[in-house]
PDB file of C-alpha atoms in Angstrom:
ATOM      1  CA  UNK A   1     -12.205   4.192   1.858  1.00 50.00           C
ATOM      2  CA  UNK A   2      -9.972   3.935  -1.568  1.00 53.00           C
ATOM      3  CA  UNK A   3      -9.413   6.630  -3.132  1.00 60.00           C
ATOM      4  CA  UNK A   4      -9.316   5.265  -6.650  1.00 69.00           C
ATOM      5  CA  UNK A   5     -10.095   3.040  -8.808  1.00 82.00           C
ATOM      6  CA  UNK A   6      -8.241   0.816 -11.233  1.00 87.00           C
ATOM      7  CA  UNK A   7      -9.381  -0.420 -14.771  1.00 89.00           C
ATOM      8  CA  UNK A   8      -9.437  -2.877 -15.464  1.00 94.00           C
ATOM      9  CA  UNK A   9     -10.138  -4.873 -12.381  1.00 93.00           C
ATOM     10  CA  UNK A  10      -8.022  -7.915 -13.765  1.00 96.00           C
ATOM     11  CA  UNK A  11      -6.320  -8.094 -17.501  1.00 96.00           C
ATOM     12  CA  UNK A  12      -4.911 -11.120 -18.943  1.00 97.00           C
ATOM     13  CA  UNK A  13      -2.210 -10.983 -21.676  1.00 97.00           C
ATOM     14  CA  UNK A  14       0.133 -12.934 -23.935  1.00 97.00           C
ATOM     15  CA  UNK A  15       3.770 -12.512 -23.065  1.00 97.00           C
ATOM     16  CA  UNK A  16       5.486 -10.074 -24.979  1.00 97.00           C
ATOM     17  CA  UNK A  17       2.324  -7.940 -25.314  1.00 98.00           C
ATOM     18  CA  UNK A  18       1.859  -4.871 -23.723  1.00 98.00           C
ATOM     19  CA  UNK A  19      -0.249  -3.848 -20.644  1.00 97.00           C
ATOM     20  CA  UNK A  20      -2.384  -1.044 -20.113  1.00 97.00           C
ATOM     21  CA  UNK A  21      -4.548  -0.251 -16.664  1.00 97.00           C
ATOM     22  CA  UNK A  22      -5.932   2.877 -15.751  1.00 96.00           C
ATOM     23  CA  UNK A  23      -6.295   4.639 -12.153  1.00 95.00           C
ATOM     24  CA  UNK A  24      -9.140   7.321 -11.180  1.00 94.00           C
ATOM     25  CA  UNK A  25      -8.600   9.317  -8.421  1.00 93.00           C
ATOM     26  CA  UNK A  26     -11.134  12.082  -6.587  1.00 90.00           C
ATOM     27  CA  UNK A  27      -9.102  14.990  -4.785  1.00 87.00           C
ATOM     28  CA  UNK A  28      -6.413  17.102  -5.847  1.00 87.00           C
ATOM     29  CA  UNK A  29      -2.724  15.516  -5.322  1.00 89.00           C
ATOM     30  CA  UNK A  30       0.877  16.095  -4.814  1.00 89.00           C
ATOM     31  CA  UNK A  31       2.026  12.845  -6.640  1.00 92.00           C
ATOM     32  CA  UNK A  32       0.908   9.555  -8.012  1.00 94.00           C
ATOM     33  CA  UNK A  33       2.578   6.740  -7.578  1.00 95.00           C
ATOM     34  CA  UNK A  34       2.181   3.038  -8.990  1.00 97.00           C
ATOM     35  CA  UNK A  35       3.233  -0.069  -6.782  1.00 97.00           C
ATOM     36  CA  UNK A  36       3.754  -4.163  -7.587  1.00 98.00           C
ATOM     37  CA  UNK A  37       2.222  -6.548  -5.299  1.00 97.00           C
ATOM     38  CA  UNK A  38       3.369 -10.444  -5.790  1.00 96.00           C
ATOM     39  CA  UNK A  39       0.984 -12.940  -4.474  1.00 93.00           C
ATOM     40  CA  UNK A  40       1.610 -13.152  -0.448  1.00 90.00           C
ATOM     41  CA  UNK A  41       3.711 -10.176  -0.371  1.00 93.00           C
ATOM     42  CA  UNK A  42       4.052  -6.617   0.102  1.00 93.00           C
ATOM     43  CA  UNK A  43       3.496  -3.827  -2.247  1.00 96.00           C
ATOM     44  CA  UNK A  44       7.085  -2.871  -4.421  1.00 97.00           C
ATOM     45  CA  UNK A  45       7.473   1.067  -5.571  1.00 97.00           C
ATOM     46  CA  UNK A  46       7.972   1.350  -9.309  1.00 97.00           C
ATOM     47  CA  UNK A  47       7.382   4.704 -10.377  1.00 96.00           C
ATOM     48  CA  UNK A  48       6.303   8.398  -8.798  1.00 95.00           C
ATOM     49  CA  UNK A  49       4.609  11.124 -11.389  1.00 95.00           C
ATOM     50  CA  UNK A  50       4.486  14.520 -10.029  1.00 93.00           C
ATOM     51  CA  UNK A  51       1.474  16.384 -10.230  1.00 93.00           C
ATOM     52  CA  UNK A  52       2.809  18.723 -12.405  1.00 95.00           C
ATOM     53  CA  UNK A  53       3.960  16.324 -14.975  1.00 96.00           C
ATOM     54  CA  UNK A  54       2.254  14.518 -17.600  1.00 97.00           C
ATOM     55  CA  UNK A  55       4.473  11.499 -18.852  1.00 98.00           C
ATOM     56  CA  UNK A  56       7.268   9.650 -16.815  1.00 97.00           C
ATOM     57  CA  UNK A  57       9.308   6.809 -18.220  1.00 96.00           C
ATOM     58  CA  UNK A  58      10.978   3.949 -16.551  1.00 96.00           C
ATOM     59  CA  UNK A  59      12.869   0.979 -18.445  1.00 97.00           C
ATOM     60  CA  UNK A  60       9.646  -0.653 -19.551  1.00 98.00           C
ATOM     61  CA  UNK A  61       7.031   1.515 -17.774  1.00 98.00           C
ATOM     62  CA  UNK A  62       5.000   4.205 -19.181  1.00 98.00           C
ATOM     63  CA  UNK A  63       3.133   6.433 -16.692  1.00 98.00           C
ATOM     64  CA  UNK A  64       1.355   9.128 -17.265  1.00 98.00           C
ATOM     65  CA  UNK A  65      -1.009  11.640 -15.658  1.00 97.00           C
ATOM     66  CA  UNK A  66      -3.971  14.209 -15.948  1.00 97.00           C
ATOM     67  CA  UNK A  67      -4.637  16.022 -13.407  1.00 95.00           C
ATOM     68  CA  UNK A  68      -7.445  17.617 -15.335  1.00 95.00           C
ATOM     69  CA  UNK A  69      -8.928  14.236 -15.910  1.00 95.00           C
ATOM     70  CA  UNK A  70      -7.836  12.915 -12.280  1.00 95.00           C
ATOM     71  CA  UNK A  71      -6.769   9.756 -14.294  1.00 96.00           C
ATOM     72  CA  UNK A  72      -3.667   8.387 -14.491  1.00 97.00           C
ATOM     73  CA  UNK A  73      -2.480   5.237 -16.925  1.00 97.00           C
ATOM     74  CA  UNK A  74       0.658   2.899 -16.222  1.00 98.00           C
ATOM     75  CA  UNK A  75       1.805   1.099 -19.504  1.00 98.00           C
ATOM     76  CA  UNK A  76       3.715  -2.087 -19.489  1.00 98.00           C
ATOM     77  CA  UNK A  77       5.466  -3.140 -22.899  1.00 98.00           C
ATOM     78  CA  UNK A  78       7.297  -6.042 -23.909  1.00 98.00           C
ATOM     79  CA  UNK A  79       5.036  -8.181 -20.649  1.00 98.00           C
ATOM     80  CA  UNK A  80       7.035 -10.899 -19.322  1.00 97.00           C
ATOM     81  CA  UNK A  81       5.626 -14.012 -17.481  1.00 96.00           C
ATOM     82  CA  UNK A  82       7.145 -12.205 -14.347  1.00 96.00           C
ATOM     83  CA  UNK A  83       5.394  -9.049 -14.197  1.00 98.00           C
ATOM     84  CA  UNK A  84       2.281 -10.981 -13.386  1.00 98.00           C
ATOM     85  CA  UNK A  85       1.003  -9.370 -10.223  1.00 98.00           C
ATOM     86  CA  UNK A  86      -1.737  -6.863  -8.479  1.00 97.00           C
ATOM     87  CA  UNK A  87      -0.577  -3.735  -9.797  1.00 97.00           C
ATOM     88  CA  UNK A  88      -1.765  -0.700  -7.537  1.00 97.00           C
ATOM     89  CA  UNK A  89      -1.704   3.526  -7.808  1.00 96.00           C
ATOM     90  CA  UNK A  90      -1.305   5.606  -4.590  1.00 94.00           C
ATOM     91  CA  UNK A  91      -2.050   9.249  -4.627  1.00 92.00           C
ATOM     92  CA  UNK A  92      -0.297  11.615  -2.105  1.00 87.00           C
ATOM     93  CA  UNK A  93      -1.858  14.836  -1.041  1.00 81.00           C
ATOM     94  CA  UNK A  94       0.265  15.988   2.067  1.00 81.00           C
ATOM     95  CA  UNK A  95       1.770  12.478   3.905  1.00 84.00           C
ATOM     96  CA  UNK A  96      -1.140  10.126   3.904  1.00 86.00           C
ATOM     97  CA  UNK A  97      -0.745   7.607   0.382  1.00 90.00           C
ATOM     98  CA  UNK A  98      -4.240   6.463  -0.454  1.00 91.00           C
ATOM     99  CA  UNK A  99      -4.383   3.191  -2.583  1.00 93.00           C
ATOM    100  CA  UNK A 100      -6.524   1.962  -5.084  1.00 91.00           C
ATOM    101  CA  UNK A 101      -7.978  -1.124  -5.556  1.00 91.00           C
ATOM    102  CA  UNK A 102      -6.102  -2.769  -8.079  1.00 95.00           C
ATOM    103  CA  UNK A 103      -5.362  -4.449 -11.114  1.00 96.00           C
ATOM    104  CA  UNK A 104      -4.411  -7.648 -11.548  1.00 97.00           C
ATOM    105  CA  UNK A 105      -2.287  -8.721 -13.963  1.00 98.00           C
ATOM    106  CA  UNK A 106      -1.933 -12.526 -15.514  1.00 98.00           C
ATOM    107  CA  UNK A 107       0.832 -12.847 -18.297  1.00 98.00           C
ATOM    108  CA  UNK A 108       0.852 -16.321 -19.892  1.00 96.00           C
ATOM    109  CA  UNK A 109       3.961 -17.764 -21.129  1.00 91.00           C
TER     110      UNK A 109
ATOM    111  CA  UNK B   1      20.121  -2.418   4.112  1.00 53.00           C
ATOM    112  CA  UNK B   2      17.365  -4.910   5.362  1.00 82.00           C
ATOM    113  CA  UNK B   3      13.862  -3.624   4.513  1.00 95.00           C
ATOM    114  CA  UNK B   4      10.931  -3.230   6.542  1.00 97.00           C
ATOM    115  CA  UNK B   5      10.595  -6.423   8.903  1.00 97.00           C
ATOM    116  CA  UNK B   6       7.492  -7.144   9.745  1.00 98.00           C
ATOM    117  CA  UNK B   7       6.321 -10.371  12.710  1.00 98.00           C
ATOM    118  CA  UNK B   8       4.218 -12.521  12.947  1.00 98.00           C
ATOM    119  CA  UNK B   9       4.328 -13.198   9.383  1.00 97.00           C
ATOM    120  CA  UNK B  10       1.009 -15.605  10.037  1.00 98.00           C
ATOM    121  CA  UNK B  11      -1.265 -15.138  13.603  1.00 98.00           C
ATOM    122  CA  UNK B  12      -4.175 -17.090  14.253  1.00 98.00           C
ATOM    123  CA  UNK B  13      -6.418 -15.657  16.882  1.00 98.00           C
ATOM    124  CA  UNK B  14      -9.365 -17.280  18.804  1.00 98.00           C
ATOM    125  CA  UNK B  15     -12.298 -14.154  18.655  1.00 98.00           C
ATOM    126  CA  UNK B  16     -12.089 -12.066  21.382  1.00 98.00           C
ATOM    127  CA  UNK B  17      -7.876 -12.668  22.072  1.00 98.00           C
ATOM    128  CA  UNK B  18      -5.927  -9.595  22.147  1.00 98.00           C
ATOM    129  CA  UNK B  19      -2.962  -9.527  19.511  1.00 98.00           C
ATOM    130  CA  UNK B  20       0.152  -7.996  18.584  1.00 98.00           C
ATOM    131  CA  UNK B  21       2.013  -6.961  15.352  1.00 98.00           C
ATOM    132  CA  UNK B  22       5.395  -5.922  15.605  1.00 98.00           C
ATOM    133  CA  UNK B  23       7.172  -3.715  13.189  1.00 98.00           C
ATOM    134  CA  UNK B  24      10.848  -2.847  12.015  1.00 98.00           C
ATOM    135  CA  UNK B  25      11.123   0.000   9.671  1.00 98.00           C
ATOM    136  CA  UNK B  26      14.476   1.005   7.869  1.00 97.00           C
ATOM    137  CA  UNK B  27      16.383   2.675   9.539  1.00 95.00           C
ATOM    138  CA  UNK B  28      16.439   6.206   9.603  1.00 94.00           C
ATOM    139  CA  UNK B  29      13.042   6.568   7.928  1.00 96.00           C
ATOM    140  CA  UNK B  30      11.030   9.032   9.716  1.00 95.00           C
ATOM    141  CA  UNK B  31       7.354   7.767   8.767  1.00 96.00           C
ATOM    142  CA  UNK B  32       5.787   5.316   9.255  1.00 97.00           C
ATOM    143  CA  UNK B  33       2.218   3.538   8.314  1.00 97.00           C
ATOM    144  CA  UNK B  34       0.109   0.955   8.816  1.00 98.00           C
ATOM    145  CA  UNK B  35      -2.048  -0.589   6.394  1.00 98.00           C
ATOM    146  CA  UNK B  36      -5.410  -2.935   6.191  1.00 98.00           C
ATOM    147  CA  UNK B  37      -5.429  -5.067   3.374  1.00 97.00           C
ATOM    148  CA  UNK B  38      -8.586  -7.553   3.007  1.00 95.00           C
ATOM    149  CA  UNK B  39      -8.262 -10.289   0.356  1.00 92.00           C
ATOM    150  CA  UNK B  40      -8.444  -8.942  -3.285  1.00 90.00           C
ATOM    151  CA  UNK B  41      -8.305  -5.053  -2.246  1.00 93.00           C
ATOM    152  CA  UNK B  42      -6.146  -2.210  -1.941  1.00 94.00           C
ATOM    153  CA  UNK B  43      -4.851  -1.522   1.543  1.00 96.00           C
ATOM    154  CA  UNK B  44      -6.730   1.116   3.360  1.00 96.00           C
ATOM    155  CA  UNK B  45      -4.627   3.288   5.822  1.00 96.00           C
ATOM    156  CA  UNK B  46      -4.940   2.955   9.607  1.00 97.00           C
ATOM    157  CA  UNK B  47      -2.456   5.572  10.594  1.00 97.00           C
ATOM    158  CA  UNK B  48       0.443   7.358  10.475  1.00 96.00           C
ATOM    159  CA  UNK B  49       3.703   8.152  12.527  1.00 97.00           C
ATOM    160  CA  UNK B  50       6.160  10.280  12.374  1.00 96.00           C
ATOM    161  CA  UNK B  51       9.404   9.832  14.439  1.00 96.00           C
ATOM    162  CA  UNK B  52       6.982   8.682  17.839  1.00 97.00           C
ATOM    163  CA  UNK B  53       4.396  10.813  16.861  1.00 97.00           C
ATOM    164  CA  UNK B  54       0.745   9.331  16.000  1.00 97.00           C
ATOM    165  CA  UNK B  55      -0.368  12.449  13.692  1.00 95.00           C
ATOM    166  CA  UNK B  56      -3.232  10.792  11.811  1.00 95.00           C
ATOM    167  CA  UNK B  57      -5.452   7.649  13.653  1.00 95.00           C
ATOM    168  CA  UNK B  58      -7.978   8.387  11.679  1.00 95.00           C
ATOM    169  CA  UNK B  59      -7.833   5.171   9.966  1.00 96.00           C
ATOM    170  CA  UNK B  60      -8.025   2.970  12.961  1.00 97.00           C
ATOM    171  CA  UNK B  61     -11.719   0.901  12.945  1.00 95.00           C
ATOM    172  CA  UNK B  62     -12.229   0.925  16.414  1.00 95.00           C
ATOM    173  CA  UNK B  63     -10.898   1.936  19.756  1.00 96.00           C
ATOM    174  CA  UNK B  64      -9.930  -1.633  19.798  1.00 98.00           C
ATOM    175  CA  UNK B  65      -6.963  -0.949  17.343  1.00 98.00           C
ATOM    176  CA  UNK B  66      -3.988   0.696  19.285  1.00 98.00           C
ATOM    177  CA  UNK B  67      -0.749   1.997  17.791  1.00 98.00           C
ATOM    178  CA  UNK B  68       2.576   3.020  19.323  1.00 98.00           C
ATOM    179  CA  UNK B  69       5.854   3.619  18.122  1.00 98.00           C
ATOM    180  CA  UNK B  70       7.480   4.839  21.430  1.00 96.00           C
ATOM    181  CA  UNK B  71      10.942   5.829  20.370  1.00 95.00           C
ATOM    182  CA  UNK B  72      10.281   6.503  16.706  1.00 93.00           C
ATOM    183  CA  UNK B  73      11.733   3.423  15.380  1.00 96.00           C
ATOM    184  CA  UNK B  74       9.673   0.031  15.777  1.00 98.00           C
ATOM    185  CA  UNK B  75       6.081  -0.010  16.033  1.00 98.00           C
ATOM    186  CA  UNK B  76       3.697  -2.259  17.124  1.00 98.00           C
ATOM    187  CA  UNK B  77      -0.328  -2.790  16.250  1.00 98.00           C
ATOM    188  CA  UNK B  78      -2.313  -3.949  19.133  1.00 98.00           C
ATOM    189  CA  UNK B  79      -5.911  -5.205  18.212  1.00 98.00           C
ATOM    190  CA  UNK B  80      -7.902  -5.875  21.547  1.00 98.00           C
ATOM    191  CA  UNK B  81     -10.688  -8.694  21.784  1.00 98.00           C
ATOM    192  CA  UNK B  82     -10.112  -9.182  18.053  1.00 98.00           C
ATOM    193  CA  UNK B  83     -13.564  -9.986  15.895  1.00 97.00           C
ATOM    194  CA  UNK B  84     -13.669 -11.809  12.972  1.00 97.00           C
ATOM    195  CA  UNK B  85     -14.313  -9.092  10.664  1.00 96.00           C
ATOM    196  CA  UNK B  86     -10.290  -8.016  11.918  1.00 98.00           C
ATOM    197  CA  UNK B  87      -9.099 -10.886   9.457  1.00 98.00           C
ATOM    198  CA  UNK B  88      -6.887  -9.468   7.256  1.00 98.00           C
ATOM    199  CA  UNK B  89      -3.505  -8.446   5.625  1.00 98.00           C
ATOM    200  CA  UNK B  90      -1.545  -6.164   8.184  1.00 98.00           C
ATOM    201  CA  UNK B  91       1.068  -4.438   6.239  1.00 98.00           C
ATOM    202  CA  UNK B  92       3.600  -1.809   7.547  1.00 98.00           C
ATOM    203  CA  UNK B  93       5.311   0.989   5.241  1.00 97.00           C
ATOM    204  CA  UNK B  94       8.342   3.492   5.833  1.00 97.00           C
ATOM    205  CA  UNK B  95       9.471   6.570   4.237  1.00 95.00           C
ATOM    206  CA  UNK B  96      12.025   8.935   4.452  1.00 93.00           C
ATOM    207  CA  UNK B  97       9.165  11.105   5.042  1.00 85.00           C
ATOM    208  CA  UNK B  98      10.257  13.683   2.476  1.00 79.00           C
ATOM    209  CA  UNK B  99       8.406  15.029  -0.175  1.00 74.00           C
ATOM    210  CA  UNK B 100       7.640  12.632  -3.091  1.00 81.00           C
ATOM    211  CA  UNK B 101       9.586   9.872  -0.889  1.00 88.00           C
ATOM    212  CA  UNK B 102       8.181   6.238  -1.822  1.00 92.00           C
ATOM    213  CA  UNK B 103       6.880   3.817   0.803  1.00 95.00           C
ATOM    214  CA  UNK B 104       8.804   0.739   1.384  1.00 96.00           C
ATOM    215  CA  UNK B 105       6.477  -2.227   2.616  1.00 97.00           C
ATOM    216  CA  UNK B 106       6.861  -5.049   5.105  1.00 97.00           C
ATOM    217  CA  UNK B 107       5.602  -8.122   3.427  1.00 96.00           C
ATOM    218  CA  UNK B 108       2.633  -8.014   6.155  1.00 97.00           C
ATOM    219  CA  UNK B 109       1.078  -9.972   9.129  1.00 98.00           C
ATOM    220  CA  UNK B 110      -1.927 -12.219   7.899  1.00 98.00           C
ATOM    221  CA  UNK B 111      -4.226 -12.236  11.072  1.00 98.00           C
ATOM    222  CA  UNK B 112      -7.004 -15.039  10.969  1.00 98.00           C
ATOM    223  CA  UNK B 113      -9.946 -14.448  13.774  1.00 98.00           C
ATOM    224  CA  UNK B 114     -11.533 -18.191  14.164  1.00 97.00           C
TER     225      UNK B 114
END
């Protein structure tokens, strides 16, 4: 079973706007972590939060993280036609990474 | 550095054929997983090495789904008298296996049961 839950389930944006989805989560964790998945492909790493931080920062990614909420959000700005893809958080308790189920992502040129 | 390898990259599978997915982590990463990914989902952990040690099967849907990594590099999935219901996305992921290490993925096995 997933762990959590993305929202929304699929988002569809003009290029050059920015992206918001959301991830819920149900047990206490060690990290979160948001992956990329291209159509036919495996799943990409783009950014780990700790548990005991609240906002992370990576070139055009946002992430950030309440633990009190068990919600995490992963904000993309400046959306390319590129970044179109299933976008995915994994929590981490001990070793085992439990996925969500996803948000997909359409950017139209 | 190659990535995780992962073959077949497509198998098609008459019900009740046995199958086999191969496959190659980095090297050097301790863990390794396997994933389930059905079309439009997440992917939903099967189970979990580390070096040749299975630690967590719990994932695994039936004793029909076998998993082996021998000398605690490549490992293979073995899914006896496969059903249709095993159709899926088989993906494979690798770690350093420290804390807060990412997964690398495989770009998966797609496994159709006719």
């Amino acid at each position: 079973s997933q762990q959590g839950e993305e929202d929304p389930q699929a988002l569809s944006i003009q290029e050059g706007e920015n992206a918001t989805m959301n991830c819920s989560y149900k047990t206490s964790i060690n990290n979160l972590q948001w992956y990329r998945q291209n159509s036919g492909r495996g799943l990409v790493h783009l950014i780990l939060i700790r548990s005991n931080e609240r906002e992370k920062h990576s070139g055009r990614l946002r992430v950030t993280l309440d633990t009190s909420k068990k919600s995490s959000s992963l904000l993309i700005t400046a959306s390319r036609a590129a970044d179109t893809a299933s976008y995915f958080c994994a929590t981490s308790g001990t070793y085992k990474y439990i996925f969500g189920t996803g948000t997909r992502l359409k950017v139209l040129a | 550095g190659a990535g995780v390898s992962q073959s077949p990259r497509y198998k098609v599978a008459k019900r009740g054929q046995d199958v086999a997915l191969r496959c190659d982590p980095i090297s050097g990463h301790v863990s390794l997983f396997w994933y389930q990914q059905a079309l439009g989902q997440g992917p939903e952990f099967l189970t979990y090495f580390q070096n040749e040690a299975q630690l967590d099967k719990s994932g695994l849907p039936s004793d029909r789904f076998f998993a082996e990594r021998p000398e605690g590099s490549v490992s293979t999935l073995k899914i006896q008298r496969t059903q249709q219901e095993d159709s899926a996305v088989y993906l494979c992921a690798s770690s350093l296996g420290t804390n807060n290490s990412p997964l690398h993925f495989g770009n998966g096995t797609r496994l159709t049961v006719t």
